[in-house]
XYZ file of C-alpha atoms in Angstrom:
623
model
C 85.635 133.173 95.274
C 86.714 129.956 93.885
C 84.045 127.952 92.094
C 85.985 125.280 90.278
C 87.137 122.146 91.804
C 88.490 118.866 90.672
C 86.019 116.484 93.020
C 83.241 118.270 95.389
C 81.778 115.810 98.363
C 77.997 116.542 99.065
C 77.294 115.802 102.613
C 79.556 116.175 105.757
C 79.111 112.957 107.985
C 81.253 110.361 108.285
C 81.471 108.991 104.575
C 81.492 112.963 103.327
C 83.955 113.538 105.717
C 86.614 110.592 104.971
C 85.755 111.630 101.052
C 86.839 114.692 101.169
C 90.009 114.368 103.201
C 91.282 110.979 101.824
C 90.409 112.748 98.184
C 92.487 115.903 99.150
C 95.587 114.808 100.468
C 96.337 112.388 97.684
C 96.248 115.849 95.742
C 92.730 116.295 94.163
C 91.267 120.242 94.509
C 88.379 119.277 96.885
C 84.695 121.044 98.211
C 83.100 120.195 100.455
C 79.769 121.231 100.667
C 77.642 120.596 103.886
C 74.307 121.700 105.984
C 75.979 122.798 109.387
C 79.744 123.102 110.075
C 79.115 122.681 113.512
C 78.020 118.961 113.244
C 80.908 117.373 110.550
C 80.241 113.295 111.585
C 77.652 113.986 113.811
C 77.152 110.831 116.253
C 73.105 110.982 115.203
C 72.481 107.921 117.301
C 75.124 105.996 119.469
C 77.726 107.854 120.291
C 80.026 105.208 120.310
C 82.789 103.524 117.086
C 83.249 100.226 116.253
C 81.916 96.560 117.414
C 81.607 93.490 115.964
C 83.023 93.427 112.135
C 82.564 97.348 112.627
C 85.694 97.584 114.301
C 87.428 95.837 111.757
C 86.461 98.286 109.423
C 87.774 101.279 111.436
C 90.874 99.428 111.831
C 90.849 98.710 107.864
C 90.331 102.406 107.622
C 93.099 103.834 110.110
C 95.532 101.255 107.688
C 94.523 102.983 104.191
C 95.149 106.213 105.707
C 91.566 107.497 106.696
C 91.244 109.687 109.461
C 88.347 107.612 111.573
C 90.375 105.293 113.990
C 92.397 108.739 115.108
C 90.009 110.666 115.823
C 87.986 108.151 117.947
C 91.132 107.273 119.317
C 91.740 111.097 120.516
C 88.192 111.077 121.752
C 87.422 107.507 123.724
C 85.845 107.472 126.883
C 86.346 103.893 127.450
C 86.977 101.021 125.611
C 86.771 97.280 125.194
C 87.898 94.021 122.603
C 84.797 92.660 122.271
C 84.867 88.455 122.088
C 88.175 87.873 123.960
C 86.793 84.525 124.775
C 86.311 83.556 121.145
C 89.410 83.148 118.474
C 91.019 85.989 117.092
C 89.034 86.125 114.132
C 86.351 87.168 116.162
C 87.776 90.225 118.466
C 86.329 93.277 117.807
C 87.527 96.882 119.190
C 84.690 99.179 120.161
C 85.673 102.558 121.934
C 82.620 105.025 123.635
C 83.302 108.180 122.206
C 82.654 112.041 123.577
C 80.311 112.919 120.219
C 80.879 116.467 120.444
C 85.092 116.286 120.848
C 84.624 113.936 118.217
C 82.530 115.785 115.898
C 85.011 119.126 116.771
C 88.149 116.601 115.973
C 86.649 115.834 112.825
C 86.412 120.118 112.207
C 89.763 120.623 112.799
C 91.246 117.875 110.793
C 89.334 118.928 107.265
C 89.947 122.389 108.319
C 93.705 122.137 108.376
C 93.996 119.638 105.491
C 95.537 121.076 102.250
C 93.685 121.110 99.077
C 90.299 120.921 100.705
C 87.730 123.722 101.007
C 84.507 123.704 102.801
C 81.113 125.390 102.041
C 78.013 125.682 104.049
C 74.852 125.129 102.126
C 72.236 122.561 100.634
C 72.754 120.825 97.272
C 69.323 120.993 95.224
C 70.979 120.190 91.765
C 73.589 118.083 89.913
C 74.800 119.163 86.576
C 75.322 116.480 84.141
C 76.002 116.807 80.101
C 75.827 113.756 78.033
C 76.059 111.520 81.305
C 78.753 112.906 82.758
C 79.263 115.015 86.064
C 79.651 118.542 86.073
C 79.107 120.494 88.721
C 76.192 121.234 91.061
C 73.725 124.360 92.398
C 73.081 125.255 95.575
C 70.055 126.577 97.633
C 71.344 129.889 97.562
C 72.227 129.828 93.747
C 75.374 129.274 94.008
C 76.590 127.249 91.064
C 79.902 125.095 91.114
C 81.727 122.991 88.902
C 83.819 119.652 89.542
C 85.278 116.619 87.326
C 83.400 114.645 89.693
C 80.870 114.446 92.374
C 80.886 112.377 95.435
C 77.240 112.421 97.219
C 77.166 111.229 101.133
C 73.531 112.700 102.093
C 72.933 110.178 104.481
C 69.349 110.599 105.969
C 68.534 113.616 104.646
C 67.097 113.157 101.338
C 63.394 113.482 101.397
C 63.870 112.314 105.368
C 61.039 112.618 107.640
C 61.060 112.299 111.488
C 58.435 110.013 113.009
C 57.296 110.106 116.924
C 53.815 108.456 117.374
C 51.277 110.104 115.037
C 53.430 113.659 114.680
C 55.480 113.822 111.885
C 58.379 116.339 111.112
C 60.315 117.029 108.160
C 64.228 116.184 108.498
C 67.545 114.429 107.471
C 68.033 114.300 111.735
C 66.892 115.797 115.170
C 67.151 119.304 114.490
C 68.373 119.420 110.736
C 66.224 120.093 107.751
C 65.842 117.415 105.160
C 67.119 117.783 101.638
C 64.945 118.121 98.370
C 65.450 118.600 94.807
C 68.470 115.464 94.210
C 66.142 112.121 94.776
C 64.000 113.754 91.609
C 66.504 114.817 89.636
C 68.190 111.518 89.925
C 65.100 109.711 89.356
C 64.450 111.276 85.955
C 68.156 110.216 84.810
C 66.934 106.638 84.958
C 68.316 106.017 88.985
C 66.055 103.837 90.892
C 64.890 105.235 94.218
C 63.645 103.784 97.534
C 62.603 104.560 101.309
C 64.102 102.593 104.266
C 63.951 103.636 107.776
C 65.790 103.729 111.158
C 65.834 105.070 114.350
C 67.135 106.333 117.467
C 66.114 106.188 121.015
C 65.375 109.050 123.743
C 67.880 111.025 125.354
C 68.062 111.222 129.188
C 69.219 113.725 131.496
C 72.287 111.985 133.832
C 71.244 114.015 136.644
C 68.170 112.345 136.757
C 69.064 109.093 136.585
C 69.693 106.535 140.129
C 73.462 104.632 139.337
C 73.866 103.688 142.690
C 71.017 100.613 142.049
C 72.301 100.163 138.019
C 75.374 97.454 137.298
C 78.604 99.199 136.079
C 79.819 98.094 132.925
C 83.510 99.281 132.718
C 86.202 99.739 130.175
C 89.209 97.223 129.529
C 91.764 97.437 132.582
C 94.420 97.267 129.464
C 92.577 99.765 126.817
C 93.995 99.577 123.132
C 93.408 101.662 120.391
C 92.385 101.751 116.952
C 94.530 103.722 115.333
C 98.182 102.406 114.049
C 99.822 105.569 114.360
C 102.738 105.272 117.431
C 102.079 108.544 118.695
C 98.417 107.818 119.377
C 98.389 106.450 123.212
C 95.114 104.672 124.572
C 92.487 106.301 126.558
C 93.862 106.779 130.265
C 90.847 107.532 132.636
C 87.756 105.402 131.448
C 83.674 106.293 131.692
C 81.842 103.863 132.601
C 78.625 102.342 130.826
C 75.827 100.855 132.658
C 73.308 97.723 132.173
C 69.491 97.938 132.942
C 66.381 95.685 131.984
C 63.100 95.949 130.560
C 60.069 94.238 132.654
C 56.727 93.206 132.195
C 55.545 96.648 133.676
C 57.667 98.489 130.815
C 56.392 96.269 128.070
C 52.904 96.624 128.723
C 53.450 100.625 129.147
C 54.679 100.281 125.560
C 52.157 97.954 124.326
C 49.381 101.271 124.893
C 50.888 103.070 122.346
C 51.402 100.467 119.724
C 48.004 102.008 117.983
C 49.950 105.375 117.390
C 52.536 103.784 116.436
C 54.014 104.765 113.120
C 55.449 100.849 112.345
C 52.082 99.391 112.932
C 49.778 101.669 111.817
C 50.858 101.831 108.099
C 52.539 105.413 108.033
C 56.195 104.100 107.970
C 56.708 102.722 104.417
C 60.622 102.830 104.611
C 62.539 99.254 105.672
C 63.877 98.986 109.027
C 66.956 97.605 110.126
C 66.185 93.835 111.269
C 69.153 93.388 113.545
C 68.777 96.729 115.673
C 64.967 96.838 115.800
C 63.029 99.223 117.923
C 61.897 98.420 121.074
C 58.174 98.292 119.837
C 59.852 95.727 116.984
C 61.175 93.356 119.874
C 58.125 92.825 121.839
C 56.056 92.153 118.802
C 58.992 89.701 117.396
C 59.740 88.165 121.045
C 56.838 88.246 122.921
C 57.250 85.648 124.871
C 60.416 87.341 126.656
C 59.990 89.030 130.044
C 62.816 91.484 129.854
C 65.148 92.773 127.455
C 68.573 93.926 128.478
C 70.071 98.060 127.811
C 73.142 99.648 128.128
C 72.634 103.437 129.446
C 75.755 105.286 127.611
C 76.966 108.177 128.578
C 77.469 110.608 125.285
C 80.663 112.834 126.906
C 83.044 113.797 129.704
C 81.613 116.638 130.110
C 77.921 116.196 129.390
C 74.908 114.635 131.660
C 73.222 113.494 128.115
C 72.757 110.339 128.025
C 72.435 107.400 125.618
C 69.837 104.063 125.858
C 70.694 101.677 123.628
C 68.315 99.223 122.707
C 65.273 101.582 123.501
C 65.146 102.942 120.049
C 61.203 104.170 119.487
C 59.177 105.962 117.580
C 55.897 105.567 119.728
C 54.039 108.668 120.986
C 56.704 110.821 123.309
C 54.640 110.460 126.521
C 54.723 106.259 126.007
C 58.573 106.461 125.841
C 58.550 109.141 128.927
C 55.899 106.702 130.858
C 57.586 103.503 129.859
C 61.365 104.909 130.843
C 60.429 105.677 134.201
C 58.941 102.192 134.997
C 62.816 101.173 134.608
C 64.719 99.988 137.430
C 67.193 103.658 138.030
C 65.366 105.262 135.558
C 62.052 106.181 137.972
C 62.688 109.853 138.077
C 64.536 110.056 134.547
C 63.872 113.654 132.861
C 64.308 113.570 129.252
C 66.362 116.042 126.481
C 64.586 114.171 123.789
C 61.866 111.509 122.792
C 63.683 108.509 120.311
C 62.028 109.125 116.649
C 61.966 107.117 113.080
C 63.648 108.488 110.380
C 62.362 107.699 106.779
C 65.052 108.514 103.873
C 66.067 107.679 100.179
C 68.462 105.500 99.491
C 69.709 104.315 95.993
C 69.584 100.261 95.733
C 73.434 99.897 95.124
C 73.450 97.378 92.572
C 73.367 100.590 90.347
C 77.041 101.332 91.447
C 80.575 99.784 90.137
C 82.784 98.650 92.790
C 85.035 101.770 92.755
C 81.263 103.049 93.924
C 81.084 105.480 90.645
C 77.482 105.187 89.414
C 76.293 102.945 86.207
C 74.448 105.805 84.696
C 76.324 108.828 85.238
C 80.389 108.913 84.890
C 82.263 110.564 87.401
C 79.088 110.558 89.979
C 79.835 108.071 93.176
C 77.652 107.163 95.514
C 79.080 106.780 99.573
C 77.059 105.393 102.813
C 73.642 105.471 103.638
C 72.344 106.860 100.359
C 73.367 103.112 99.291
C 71.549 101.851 101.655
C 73.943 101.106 105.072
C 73.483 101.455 108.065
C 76.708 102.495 111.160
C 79.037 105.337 110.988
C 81.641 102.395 110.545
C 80.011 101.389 106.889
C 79.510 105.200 105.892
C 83.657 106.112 106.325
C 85.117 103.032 104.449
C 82.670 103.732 101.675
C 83.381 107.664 101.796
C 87.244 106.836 101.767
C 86.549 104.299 98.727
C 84.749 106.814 97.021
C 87.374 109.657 97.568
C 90.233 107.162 96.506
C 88.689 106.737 93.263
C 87.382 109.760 92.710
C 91.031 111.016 92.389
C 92.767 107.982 90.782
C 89.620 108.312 87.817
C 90.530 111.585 87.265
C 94.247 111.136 87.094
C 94.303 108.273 84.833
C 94.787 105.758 87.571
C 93.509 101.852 88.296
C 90.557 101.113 90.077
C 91.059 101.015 93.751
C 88.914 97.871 94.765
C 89.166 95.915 97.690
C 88.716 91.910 97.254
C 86.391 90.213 99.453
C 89.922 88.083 100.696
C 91.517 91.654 101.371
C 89.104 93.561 103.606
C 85.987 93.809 105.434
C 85.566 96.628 103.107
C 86.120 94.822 99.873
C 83.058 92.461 101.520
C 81.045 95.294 102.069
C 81.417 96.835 98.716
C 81.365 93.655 97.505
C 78.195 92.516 99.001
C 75.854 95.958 97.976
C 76.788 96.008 94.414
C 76.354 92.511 93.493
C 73.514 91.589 95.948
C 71.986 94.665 96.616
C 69.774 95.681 100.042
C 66.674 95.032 101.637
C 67.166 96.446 104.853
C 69.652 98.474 106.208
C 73.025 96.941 105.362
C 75.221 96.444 108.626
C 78.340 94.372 108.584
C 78.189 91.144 111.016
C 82.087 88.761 110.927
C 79.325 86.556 109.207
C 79.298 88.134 106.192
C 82.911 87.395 105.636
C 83.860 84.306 103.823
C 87.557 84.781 105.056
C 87.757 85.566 108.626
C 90.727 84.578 109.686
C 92.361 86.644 107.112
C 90.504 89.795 107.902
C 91.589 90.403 111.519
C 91.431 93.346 113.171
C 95.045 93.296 114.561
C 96.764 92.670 111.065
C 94.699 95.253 109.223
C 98.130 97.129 108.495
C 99.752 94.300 107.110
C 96.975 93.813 104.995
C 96.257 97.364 103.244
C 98.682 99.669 104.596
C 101.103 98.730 101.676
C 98.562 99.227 99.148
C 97.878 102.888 100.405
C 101.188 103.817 99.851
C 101.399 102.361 96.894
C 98.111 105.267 95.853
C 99.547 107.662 97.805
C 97.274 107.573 100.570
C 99.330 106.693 103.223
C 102.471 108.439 104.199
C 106.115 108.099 104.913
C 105.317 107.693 108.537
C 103.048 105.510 108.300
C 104.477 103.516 106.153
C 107.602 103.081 108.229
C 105.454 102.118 111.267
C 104.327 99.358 108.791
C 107.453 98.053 107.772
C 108.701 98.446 111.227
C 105.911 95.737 112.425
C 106.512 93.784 109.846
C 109.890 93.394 110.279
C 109.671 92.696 114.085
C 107.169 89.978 113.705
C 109.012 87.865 111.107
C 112.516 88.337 113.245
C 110.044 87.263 116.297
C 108.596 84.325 114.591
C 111.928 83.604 113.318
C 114.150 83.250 116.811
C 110.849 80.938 118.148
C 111.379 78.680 115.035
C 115.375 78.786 115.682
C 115.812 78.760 119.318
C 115.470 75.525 121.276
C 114.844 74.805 124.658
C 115.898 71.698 127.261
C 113.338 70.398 129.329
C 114.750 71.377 132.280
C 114.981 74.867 131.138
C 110.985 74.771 131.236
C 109.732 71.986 132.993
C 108.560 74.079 136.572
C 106.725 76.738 134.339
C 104.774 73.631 132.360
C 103.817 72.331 135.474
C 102.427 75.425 136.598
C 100.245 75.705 133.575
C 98.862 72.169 133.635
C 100.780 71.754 130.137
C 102.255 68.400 128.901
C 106.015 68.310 130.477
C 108.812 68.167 127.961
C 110.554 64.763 127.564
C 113.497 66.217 124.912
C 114.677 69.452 123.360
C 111.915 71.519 121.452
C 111.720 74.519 119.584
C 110.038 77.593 121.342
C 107.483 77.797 117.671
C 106.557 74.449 119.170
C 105.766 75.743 122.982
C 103.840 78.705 121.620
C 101.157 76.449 119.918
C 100.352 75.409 122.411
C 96.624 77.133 123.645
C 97.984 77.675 127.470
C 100.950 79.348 126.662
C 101.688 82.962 125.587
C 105.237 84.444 124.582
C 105.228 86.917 127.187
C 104.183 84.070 129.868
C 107.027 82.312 127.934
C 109.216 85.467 128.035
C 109.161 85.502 131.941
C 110.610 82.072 132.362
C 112.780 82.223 129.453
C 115.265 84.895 129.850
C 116.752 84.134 126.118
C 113.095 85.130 124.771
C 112.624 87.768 127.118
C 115.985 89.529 125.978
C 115.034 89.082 122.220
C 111.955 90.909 122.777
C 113.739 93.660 124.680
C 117.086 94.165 122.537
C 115.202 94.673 118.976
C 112.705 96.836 121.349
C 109.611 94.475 119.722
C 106.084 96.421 120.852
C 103.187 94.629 122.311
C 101.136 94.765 119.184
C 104.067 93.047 117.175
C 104.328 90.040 119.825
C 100.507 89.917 119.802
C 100.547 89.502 115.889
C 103.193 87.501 116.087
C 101.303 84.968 118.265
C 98.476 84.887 116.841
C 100.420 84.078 113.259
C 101.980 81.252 115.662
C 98.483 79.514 116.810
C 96.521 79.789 114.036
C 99.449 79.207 111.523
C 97.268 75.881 109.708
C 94.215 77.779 109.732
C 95.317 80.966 108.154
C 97.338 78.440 105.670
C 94.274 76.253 104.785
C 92.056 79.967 104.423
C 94.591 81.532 102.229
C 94.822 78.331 99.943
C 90.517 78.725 99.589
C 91.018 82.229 99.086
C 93.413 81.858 96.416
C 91.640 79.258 94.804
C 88.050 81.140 94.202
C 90.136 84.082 93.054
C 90.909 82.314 89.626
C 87.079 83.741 89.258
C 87.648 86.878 90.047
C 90.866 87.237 87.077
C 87.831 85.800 84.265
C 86.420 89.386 83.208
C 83.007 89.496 81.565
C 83.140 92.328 78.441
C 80.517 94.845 80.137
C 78.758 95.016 76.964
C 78.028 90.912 76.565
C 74.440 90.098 75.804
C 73.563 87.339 78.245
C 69.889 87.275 76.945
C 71.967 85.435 74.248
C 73.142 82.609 76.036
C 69.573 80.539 76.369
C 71.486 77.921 77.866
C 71.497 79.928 80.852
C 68.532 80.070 83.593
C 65.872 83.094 83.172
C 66.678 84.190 86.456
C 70.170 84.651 86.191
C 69.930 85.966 82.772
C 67.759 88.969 83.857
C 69.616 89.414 87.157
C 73.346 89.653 85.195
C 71.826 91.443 82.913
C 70.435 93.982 85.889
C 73.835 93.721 87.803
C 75.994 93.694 85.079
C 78.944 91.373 86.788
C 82.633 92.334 86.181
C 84.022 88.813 86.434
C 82.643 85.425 86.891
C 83.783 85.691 90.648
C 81.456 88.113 91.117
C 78.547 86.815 88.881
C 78.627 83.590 91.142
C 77.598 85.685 94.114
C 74.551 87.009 92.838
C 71.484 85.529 94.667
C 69.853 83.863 91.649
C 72.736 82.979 89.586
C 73.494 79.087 89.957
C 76.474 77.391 89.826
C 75.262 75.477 86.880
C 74.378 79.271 85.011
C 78.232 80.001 86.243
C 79.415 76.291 84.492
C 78.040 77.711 81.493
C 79.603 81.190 81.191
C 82.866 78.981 81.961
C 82.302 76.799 79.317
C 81.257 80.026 76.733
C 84.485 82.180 77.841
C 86.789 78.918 77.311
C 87.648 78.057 80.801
């Protein structure tokens, strides 16, 4: 048997599993090494990809080449752009997946990718001499070596299942936990620490009353995530459903907040602030009556179903007695009680940007073992990972993201210079450069730099161009082609839009907020044939407009961007002494002395370091 690899992945969810496959098809001999076969990126909690900022990401990831955005596409049960109402900057794709076609997708795709061989068993060792990767052992002794190491264990190190008092070993529902690779790490000089989530109960469909719930459906126009042209939205839609919390509920709850494991001390791990439990809510809003759920359902062909917002870890008769005081829910059965999951996680800060570990060379670090949170977070770090992983070992750059490129260069960004203290999820927030980082021009964006790495292929890479080429030649006829007033007028009336007194361009109609080229299209045959002749898609026009409308402020974002990134070309020699500079604050001395910042760019984004501390490594690098 084969025991000699060029890069082995440890751990086969969703950052193990975009690792391994982005790391073998740009050519690297790859392992991949994981608990159960049957579950590669298990859904653990909602079955369901993308969301706000999240979807970005997937998009992001579907543009380097990754394999996330297809398979959800290929798997959707329904879904929706969230914040239509809001600018572009702000829309969001999130698609309800079938979690076990997904999971089975995910199978077949790293079973017929070349390069890339899978084996079933548990890590319990890294081999390292003189600081540098060299293989690993396995529970059943089964010892492997590799140039480098990629470790996605997600919840299982050390994890342990919480429901009221009872307490269960685990990395998830069913799955043992992992031992042996939290100690060994910690003796190398790694810093190690707990942080917890959770998941809510399960309920059998069957049981459950629709006929008095509200129907939340899918878009009437689905899209997809994936840019691939062969990929077609999802056709017949599931729907989701809303239901409410009451005062009955919440005082159901409140009788087994004395058992519960996040009150009564035995959780030590930090919990994700933004997705709290349902126990977490009622303690941080109790003055609210009612908090609002969406019941999910988990497949096509399933009657499993999913409650999100009613994640819990109080006793399992609470949850049961609490459920069924739900409006629909009275006669709910359950598959499973919701549960806490405590875990290890390294604080990133230990990790360069390429994700490759400070203390050990050739040992990277991908998803929630850096402390993230959302299958979305996990693949773009596992596909990071995997990238460098191979360009390290075959004398290639650094593949890393800038926080003006990609949601993922923020989130990369963002744990290695500021580090965690809860579970990290992305929020549009956290991005300095929204309007930039869209989730319809994520192609545009990073597809070019894939190919470039050899990531992306030919195909994909002529879908690219294609695009591109189809949205300038758009943009270009708007800017070129006039129109007469009383070419127009009728339609302007129609949408309650200023009437036309000469000739204007078309560029000039389009900025307009009530107008849309298509809308434009219909009462403009010129347009309409343009679009039609040079066979111009729907996501071209749509990218093509939005370039149109928010022309000044992608201009005026660009022209910030560019600006700060003068920062990011002032490298810092990785061996400086900043102790020596004593003109320099104590805090930020002993936190860029922790963090060890690349540049000066990303020295002035660690919490602690002033501008004044950054005006002084300016001054001492001659700048």
């Amino acid at each position: 048997m084969k025991t000699s690899y060029d890069i082995i992945v440890v751990g086969g969810g969703h950052a193990g599993c975009e690792a391994a496959a982005a790391a073998a098809r740009m050519g690297s001999a790859t392992l991949l090494v994981t608990m159960d076969m049957t579950n590669f990126a298990q859904m653990s909690c909602n079955p369901a990809v993308g969301g706000v900022a999240k979807g970005q990401i997937v998009r992001e990831i579907d543009a380097l080449g990754g394999q996330m955005g297809i398979i959800t596409d290929r798997s959707t049960i329904q879904f929706r752009m969230l914040n239509r109402s809001k600018g572009p900057a702000m829309w969001s794709p999130r698609a309800q997946c079938d979690k076990q076609l997904f999971s089975s997708l995910w199978r077949h795709t790293l079973e017929n990718t070349p390069n890339l061989s899978i084996w079933q068993d548990t890590v319990t060792e890294i081999i390292i001499n003189n600081h540098i990767v060299t293989g690993i052992v396995t529970a059943l002794g089964v010892r492997f070596t590799a140039r480098a190491i990629i470790l996605t264990n997600g919840t299982f190190l050390n994890g342990l299942m919480h429901v009221g008092r009872s307490q269960t070993e685990g990395g998830r529902s069913g799955d043992a936990a992992s031992h042996g690779l939290s100690e060994q790490l910690a003796t190398l000089g790694f810093e190690v620490s707990r942080m917890k989530t959770g998941t809510p109960a399960r309920i059998d469909g069957r049981t459950i009353d629709f006929s008095v719930l509200e129907a939340q459906p899918g878009d009437e126009q689905p899209e997809k995530f994936s840019y691939h042209t062969d990929i077609q939205p999802v056709k017949e839609q599931s729907p989701c459903y809303l239901v409410y919390t009451s005062e009955e509920v919440h005082d159901t709850l409140r009788t087994g907040f004395a058992d519960s494991p996040l009150f009564n001390g035995t959780i030590k791990g930090i919990g994700p602030r933004y997705c709290p439990s349902i126990e977490d809510k009622l303690r941080t809003f109790a003055g609210k009556d009612s908090h609002q759920l969406f019941l999910e359902p988990e497949g096509r062909d399933t009657h499993e179903y999913y409650l999100n917002g009613f994640s819990s870890s109080l006793p399992w008769n609470v949850q049961f007695e609490a459920l069924r005081k739900i409006r629909g829910l009275e006669n709910a059965q359950l598959y499973r009680p919701g549960y806490a999951i405590e875990y290890d996680f390294f604080p990133p800060t230990q990790l360069f940007h390429t994700l490759e570990t400070k203390l050990v060379r050739n040992l990277y670090f991908a998803g929630q073992i850096n402390g993230t949170t959302g299958y979305e977070e996990a693949g773009a770090q596992g596909l990071i990972a995997g990238i460098n992983a191979h360009l390290s070992l075959n004398g290639g750059e650094p593949f890393v993201l800038r926080r003006d490129e990609a949601y993922i260069g923020v989130l990369i960004d963002d744990l290695v210079t500021k580090g965690v203290d809860e579970p990290y999820r992305m929020f549009t927030s956290r991005a300095e450069y929204r309007i930039l980082l869209r989730q319809d021009n994520a192609d545009l964006r990073l597809t070019p730099l894939a190919y470039k790495i050899g990531l992306a292929d030919e195909k994909r890479y002529a879908t690219y161009t294609q695009k591109k080429s189809a949205v300038e030649s758009l943009i270009s006829y708007v800017r070129e082609q006039g129109i007469a007033p009383e070419e127009i007028q009728d339609y302007l009336k129609i949408r309650n839009s200023a009437p036309l007194t000469q000739k204007r361009k078309l560029f000039d109609l389009i900025l307009r907020n009530e107008i849309t080229i298509y809308d434009l299209a219909d009462h403009f045959s010129p347009l309409k044939n343009f679009i039609q002749e040079r066979d111009i898609s729907d996501e071209a026009v749509g990218e093509a407009e939005i370039q149109i409308k928010y022309k000044g402020y992608i201009e005026r974002e660009r022209f910030i961007a560019d600006k700060i990134l003068r920062l990011e070309n002032i490298r810092i020699n990785p061996e400086f002494d900043f102790n020596a500079l004593t003109s320099l604050s104590m805090e930020a001395r002993q936190k860029l002395t922790r963090i060890r910042p690349q540049t000066i760019g990303q020295a002035s984004r660690i919490p602690g370091v002033s501008p004044a501390d950054i005006n002084v490594l300016l001054v001492y690098f001659g700048r």
